[in-house]
Coordinates of C-alpha atoms in Angstrom, one line a residue:
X1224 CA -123.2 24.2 91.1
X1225 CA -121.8 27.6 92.4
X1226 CA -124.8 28.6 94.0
X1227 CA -125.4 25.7 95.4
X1228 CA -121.9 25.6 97.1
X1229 CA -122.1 29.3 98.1
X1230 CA -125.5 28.1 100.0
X1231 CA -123.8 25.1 101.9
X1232 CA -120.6 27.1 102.5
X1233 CA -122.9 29.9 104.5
X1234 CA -125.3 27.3 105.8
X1235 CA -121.6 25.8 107.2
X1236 CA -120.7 29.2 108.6
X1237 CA -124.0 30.0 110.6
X1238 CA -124.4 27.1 112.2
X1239 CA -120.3 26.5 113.5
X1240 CA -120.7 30.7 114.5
X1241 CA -124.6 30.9 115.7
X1242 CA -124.0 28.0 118.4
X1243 CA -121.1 29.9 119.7
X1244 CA -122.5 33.4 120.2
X1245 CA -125.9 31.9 121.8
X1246 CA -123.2 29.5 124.1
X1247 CA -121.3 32.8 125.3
X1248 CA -124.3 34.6 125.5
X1249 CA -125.9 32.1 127.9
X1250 CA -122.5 32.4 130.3
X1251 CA -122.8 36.0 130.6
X1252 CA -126.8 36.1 130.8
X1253 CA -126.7 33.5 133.2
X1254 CA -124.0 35.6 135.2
X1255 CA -125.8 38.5 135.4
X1256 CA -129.2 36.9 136.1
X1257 CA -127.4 35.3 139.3
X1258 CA -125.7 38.1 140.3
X1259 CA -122.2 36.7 139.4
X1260 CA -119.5 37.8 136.8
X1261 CA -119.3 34.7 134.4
X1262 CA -116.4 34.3 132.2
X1263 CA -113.9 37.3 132.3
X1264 CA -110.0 36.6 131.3
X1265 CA -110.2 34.3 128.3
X1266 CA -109.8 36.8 125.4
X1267 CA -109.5 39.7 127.3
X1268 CA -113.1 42.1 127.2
X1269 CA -115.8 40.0 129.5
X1270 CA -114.1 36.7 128.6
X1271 CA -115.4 36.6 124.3
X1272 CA -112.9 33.8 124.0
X1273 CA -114.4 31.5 126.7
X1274 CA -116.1 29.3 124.0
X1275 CA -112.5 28.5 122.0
X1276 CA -110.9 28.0 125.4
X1277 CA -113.3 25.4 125.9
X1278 CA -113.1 24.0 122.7
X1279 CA -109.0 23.7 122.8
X1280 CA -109.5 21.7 126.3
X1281 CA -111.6 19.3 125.1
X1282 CA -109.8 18.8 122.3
X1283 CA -106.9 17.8 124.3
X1284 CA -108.8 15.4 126.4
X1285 CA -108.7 11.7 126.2
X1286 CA -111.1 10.1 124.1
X1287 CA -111.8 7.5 126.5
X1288 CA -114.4 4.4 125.2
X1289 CA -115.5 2.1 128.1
X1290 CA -114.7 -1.8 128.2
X1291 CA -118.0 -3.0 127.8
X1292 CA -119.4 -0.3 125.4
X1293 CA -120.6 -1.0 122.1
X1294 CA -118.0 0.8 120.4
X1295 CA -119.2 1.7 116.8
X1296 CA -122.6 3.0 118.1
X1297 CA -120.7 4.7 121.1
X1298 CA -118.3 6.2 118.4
X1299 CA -121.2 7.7 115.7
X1300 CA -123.8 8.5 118.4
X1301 CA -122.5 12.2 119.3
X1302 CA -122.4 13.1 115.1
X1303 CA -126.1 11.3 115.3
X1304 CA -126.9 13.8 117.2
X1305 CA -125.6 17.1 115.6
X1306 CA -125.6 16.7 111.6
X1307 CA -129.8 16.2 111.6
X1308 CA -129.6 20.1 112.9
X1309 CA -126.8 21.1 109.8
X1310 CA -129.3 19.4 107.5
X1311 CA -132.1 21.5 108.7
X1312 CA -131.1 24.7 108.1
X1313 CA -130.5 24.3 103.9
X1314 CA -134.5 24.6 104.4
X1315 CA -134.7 27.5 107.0
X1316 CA -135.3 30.9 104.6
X1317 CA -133.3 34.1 106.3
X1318 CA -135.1 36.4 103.7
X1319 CA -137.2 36.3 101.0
X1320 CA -135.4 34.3 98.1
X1321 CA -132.7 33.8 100.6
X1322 CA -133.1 29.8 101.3
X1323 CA -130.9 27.2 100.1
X1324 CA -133.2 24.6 99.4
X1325 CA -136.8 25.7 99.0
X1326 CA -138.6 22.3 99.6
X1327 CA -142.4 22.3 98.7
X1328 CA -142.4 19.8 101.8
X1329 CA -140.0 21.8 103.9
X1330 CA -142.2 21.8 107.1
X1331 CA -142.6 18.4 106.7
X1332 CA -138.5 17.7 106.0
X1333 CA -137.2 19.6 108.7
X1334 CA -139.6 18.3 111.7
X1335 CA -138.9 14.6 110.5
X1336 CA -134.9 15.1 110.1
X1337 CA -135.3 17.1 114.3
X1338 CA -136.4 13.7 115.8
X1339 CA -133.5 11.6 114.1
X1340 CA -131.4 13.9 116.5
X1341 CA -132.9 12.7 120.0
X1342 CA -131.7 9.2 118.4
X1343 CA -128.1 10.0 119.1
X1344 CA -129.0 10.2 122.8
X1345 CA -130.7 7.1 122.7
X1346 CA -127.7 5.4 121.0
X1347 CA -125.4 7.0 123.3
X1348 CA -127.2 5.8 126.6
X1349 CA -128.3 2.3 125.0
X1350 CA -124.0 1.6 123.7
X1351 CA -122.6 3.3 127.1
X1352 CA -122.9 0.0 129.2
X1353 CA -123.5 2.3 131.9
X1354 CA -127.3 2.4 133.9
X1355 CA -127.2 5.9 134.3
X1356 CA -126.9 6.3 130.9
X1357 CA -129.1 3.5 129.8
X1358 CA -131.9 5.4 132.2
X1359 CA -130.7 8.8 130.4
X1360 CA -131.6 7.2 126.8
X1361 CA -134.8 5.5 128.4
X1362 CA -136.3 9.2 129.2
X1363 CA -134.9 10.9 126.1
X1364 CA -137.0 8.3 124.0
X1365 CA -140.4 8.7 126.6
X1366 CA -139.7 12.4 126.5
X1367 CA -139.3 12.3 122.0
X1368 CA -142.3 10.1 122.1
X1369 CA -144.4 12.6 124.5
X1370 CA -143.5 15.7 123.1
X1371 CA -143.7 15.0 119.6
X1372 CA -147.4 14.9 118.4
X1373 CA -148.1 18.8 120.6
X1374 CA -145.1 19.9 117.9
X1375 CA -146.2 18.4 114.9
X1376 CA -149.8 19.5 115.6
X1377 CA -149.2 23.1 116.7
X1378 CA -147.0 23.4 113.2
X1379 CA -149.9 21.8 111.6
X1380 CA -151.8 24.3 112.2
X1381 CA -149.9 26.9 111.0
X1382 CA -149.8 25.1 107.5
X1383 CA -153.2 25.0 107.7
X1384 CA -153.5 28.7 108.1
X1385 CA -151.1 29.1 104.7
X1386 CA -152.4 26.5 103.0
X1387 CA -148.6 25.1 102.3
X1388 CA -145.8 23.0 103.6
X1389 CA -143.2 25.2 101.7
X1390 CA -141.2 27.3 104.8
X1391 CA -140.7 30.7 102.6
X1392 CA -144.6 30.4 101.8
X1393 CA -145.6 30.2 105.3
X1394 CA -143.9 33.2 105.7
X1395 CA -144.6 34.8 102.7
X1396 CA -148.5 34.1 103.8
X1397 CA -147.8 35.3 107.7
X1398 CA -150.0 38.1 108.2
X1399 CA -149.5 40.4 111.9
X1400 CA -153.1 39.6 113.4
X1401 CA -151.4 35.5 112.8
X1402 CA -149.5 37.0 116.3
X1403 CA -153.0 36.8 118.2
X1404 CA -154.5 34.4 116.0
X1405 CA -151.5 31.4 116.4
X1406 CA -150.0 32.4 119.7
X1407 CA -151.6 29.2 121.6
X1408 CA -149.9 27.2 118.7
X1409 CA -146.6 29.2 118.8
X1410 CA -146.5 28.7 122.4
X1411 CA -146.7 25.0 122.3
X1412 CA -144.5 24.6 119.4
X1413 CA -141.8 26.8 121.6
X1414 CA -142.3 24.2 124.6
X1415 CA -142.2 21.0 122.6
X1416 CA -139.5 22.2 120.9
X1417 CA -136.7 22.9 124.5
X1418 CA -138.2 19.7 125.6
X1419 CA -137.2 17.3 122.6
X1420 CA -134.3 20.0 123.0
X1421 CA -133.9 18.5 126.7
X1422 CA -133.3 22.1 128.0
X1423 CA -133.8 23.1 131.6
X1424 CA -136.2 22.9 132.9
X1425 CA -137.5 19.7 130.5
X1426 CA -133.5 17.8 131.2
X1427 CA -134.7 14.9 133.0
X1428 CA -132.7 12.6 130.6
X1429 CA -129.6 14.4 131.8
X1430 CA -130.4 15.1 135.2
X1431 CA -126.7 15.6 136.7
X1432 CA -128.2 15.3 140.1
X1433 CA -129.9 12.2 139.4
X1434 CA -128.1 10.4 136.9
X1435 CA -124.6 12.2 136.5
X1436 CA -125.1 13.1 132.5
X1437 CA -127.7 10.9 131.5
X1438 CA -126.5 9.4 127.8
X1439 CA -123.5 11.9 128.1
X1440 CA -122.0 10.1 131.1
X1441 CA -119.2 8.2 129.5
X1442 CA -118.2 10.6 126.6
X1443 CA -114.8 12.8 127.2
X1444 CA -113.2 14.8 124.9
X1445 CA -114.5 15.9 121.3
X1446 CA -117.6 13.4 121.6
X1447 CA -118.5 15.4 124.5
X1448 CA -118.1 18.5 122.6
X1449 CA -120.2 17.4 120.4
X1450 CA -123.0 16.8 122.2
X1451 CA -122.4 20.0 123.7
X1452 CA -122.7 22.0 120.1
X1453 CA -125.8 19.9 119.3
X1454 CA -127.4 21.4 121.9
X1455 CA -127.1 24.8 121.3
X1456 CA -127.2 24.3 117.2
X1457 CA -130.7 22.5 118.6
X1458 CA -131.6 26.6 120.1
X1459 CA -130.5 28.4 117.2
X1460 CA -132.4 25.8 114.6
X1461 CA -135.6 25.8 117.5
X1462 CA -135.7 29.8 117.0
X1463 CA -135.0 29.7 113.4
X1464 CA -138.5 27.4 113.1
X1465 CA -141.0 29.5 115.7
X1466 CA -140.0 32.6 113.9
X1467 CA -140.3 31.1 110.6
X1468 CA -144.0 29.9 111.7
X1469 CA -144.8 31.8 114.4
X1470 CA -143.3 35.3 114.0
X1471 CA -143.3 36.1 110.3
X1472 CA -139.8 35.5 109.5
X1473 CA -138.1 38.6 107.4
X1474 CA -141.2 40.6 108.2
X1475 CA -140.7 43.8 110.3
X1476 CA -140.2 47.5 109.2
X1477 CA -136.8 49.7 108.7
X1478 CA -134.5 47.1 108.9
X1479 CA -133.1 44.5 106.2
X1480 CA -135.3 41.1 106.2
X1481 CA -132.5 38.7 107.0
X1482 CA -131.6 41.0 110.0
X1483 CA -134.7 41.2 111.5
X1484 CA -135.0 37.1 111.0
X1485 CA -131.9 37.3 113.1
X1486 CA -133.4 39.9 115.7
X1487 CA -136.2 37.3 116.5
X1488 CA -134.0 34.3 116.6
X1489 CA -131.9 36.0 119.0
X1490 CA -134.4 37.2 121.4
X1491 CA -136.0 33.5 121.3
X1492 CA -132.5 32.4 122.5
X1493 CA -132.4 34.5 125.0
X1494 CA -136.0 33.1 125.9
X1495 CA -134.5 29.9 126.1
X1496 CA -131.8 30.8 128.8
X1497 CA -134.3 32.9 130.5
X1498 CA -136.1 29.9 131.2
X1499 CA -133.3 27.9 132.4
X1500 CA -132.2 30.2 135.2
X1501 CA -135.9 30.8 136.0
X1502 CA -137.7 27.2 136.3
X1503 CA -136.2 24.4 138.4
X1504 CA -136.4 20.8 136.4
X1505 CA -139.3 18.8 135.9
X1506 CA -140.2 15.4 137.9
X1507 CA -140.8 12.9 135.3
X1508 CA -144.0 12.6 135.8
X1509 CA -144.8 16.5 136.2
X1510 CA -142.7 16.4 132.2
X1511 CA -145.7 14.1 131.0
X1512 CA -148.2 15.8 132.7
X1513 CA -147.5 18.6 130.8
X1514 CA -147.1 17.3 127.2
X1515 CA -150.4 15.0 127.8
X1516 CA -152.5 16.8 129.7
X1517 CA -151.7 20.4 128.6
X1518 CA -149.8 20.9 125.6
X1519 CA -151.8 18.1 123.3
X1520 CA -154.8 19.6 124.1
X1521 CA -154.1 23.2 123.4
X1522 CA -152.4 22.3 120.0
X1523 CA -155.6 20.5 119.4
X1524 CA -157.5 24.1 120.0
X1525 CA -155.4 25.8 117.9
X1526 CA -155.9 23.1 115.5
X1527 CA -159.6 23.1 115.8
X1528 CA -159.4 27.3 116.0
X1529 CA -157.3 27.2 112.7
X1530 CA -159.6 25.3 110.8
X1531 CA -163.0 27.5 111.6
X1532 CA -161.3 30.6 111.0
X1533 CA -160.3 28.7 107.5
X1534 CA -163.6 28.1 106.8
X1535 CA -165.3 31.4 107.8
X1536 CA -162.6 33.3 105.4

């Protein structure tokens, strides 16, 4: 009972501290990549304290529900949203034998438990009584539906390559010619992932531009926030997976294994606000284009690649 209460009270810690250092680390990366400063006076060196700032505000914002909204859905929608990506991490390994919950169906569990997230931005847009929301939730559940299948079938692939569903045997299987041999796969999964994400530049369901905040439009206060740390708990628990699958997790010379799990995940988050300053958003079509006409297929090559080098070895 002890370990298993150690295992939740440090799965509790990462994922209320990793959010917050990959949040302040996009303000300043963003800053630099535009050639502006970013956050500077909250906490004193380079602004560290931005993220609490912002926390305090919105904490002293009105929870406002609208007239019309359906308020019990409104209400449990922005929790919908972030506790799928708390229960995914008991099954993420940081090292070897370092795993809370090592489930022989763990690649299975955490993928399934991911889409239940994108449901709290469909709940939020449908119970809003707002159309820009209602449109928001309309193209969170096209994009779920679209970028789904290239994410389960480029992980597939790398269970095939194991030959298990367990997370700590994938990467206790993970060999370094996998980097070569699974990068189509790893690339896809990577994509799929910021888009059921809704990351820039896949954020057509929020679209500020377009359709104000998309599902978000009507929340204030804490229920915003919450939204807000789903999204970036969505980056670190993203990372966590492709270097899991795709990188070899605690693999790596010199260093401890559990720090060089957290070297990967860190440069995968910085990959992901890279790509956000870089790309300009998606049309909607353009964001189906890509999952039908490019992503399916090339999981479906790694697929079909994964299965002859299977059966040649």
């Amino acid at each position: 009972m002890l370990d298993v209460v150690l295992s939740f009270a440090v799965i509790l810690i990462v994922f209320l501290v990793l959010p917050l250092i990959v949040g302040q680390t996009e303000h300043k990366v963003m800053a630099h990549m535009q050639s502006r400063l970013g956050p500077m006076y909250a906490g004193g060196f380079h602004g560290w304290a931005q993220l609490i700032a912002d926390g305090v505000k919105f904490a002293q914002k009105e929870d406002i529900i609208p007239a019309a909204a359906d308020r019990r859905i409104f209400m449990i929608a922005p929790g919908v949203a972030l506790v799928p990506y708390l229960v995914v991490l008991i099954a993420i390994p940081l090292d070897r034998g370092l795993v809370a919950v090592d489930l022989s169906l763990g690649l299975f569990f955490v993928l399934a438990v991911m889409g239940i997230g994108v449901l709290g931005s469909i709940m939020a847009g449908w119970a809003s009584a707002n159309k820009y929301s209602v449109l928001g939730g309309m193209r969170s559940a096209a994009q779920l539906m679209s970028y789904e299948l290239p994410l389960v079938l480029a992980a597939a692939s790398v269970a095939m390559a194991a030959g298990t569903l367990s997370l700590p045997g994938i990467v206790e299987a993970w060999q370094w010619w996998w980097l070569p041999w699974q990068a189509i796969g790893g690339v896809v999964f990577f994509l799929a992932g910021l888009a059921e994400l809704r990351r820039p530049p896949f954020d057509m369901p929020i679209a500020e531009s377009e359709i104000i905040m998309g599902p978000m439009t009507e929340y204030t206060g804490m229920r915003f926030a919450l939204f807000m740390l789903a999204e970036y708990a969505g980056i670190v628990v993203l990372s966590f997976l492709t270097t899991v699958l795709f990188l070899g997790g605690w693999h790596g010379p010199f260093l401890p294994g559990w720090l060089w799990t957290l070297v990967k995940v860190f440069l995968l988050a910085f990959v992901v606000i890279w790509l956000r300053v870089t790309y300009p958003r998606l049309r909607e079509d353009q964001l189906q284009k890509l999952a039908w006409a490019v992503l399916v297929p090339l999981a479906l090559v790694q697929l079909a690649l994964t299965g002859v080098v299977r059966v040649l070895t």
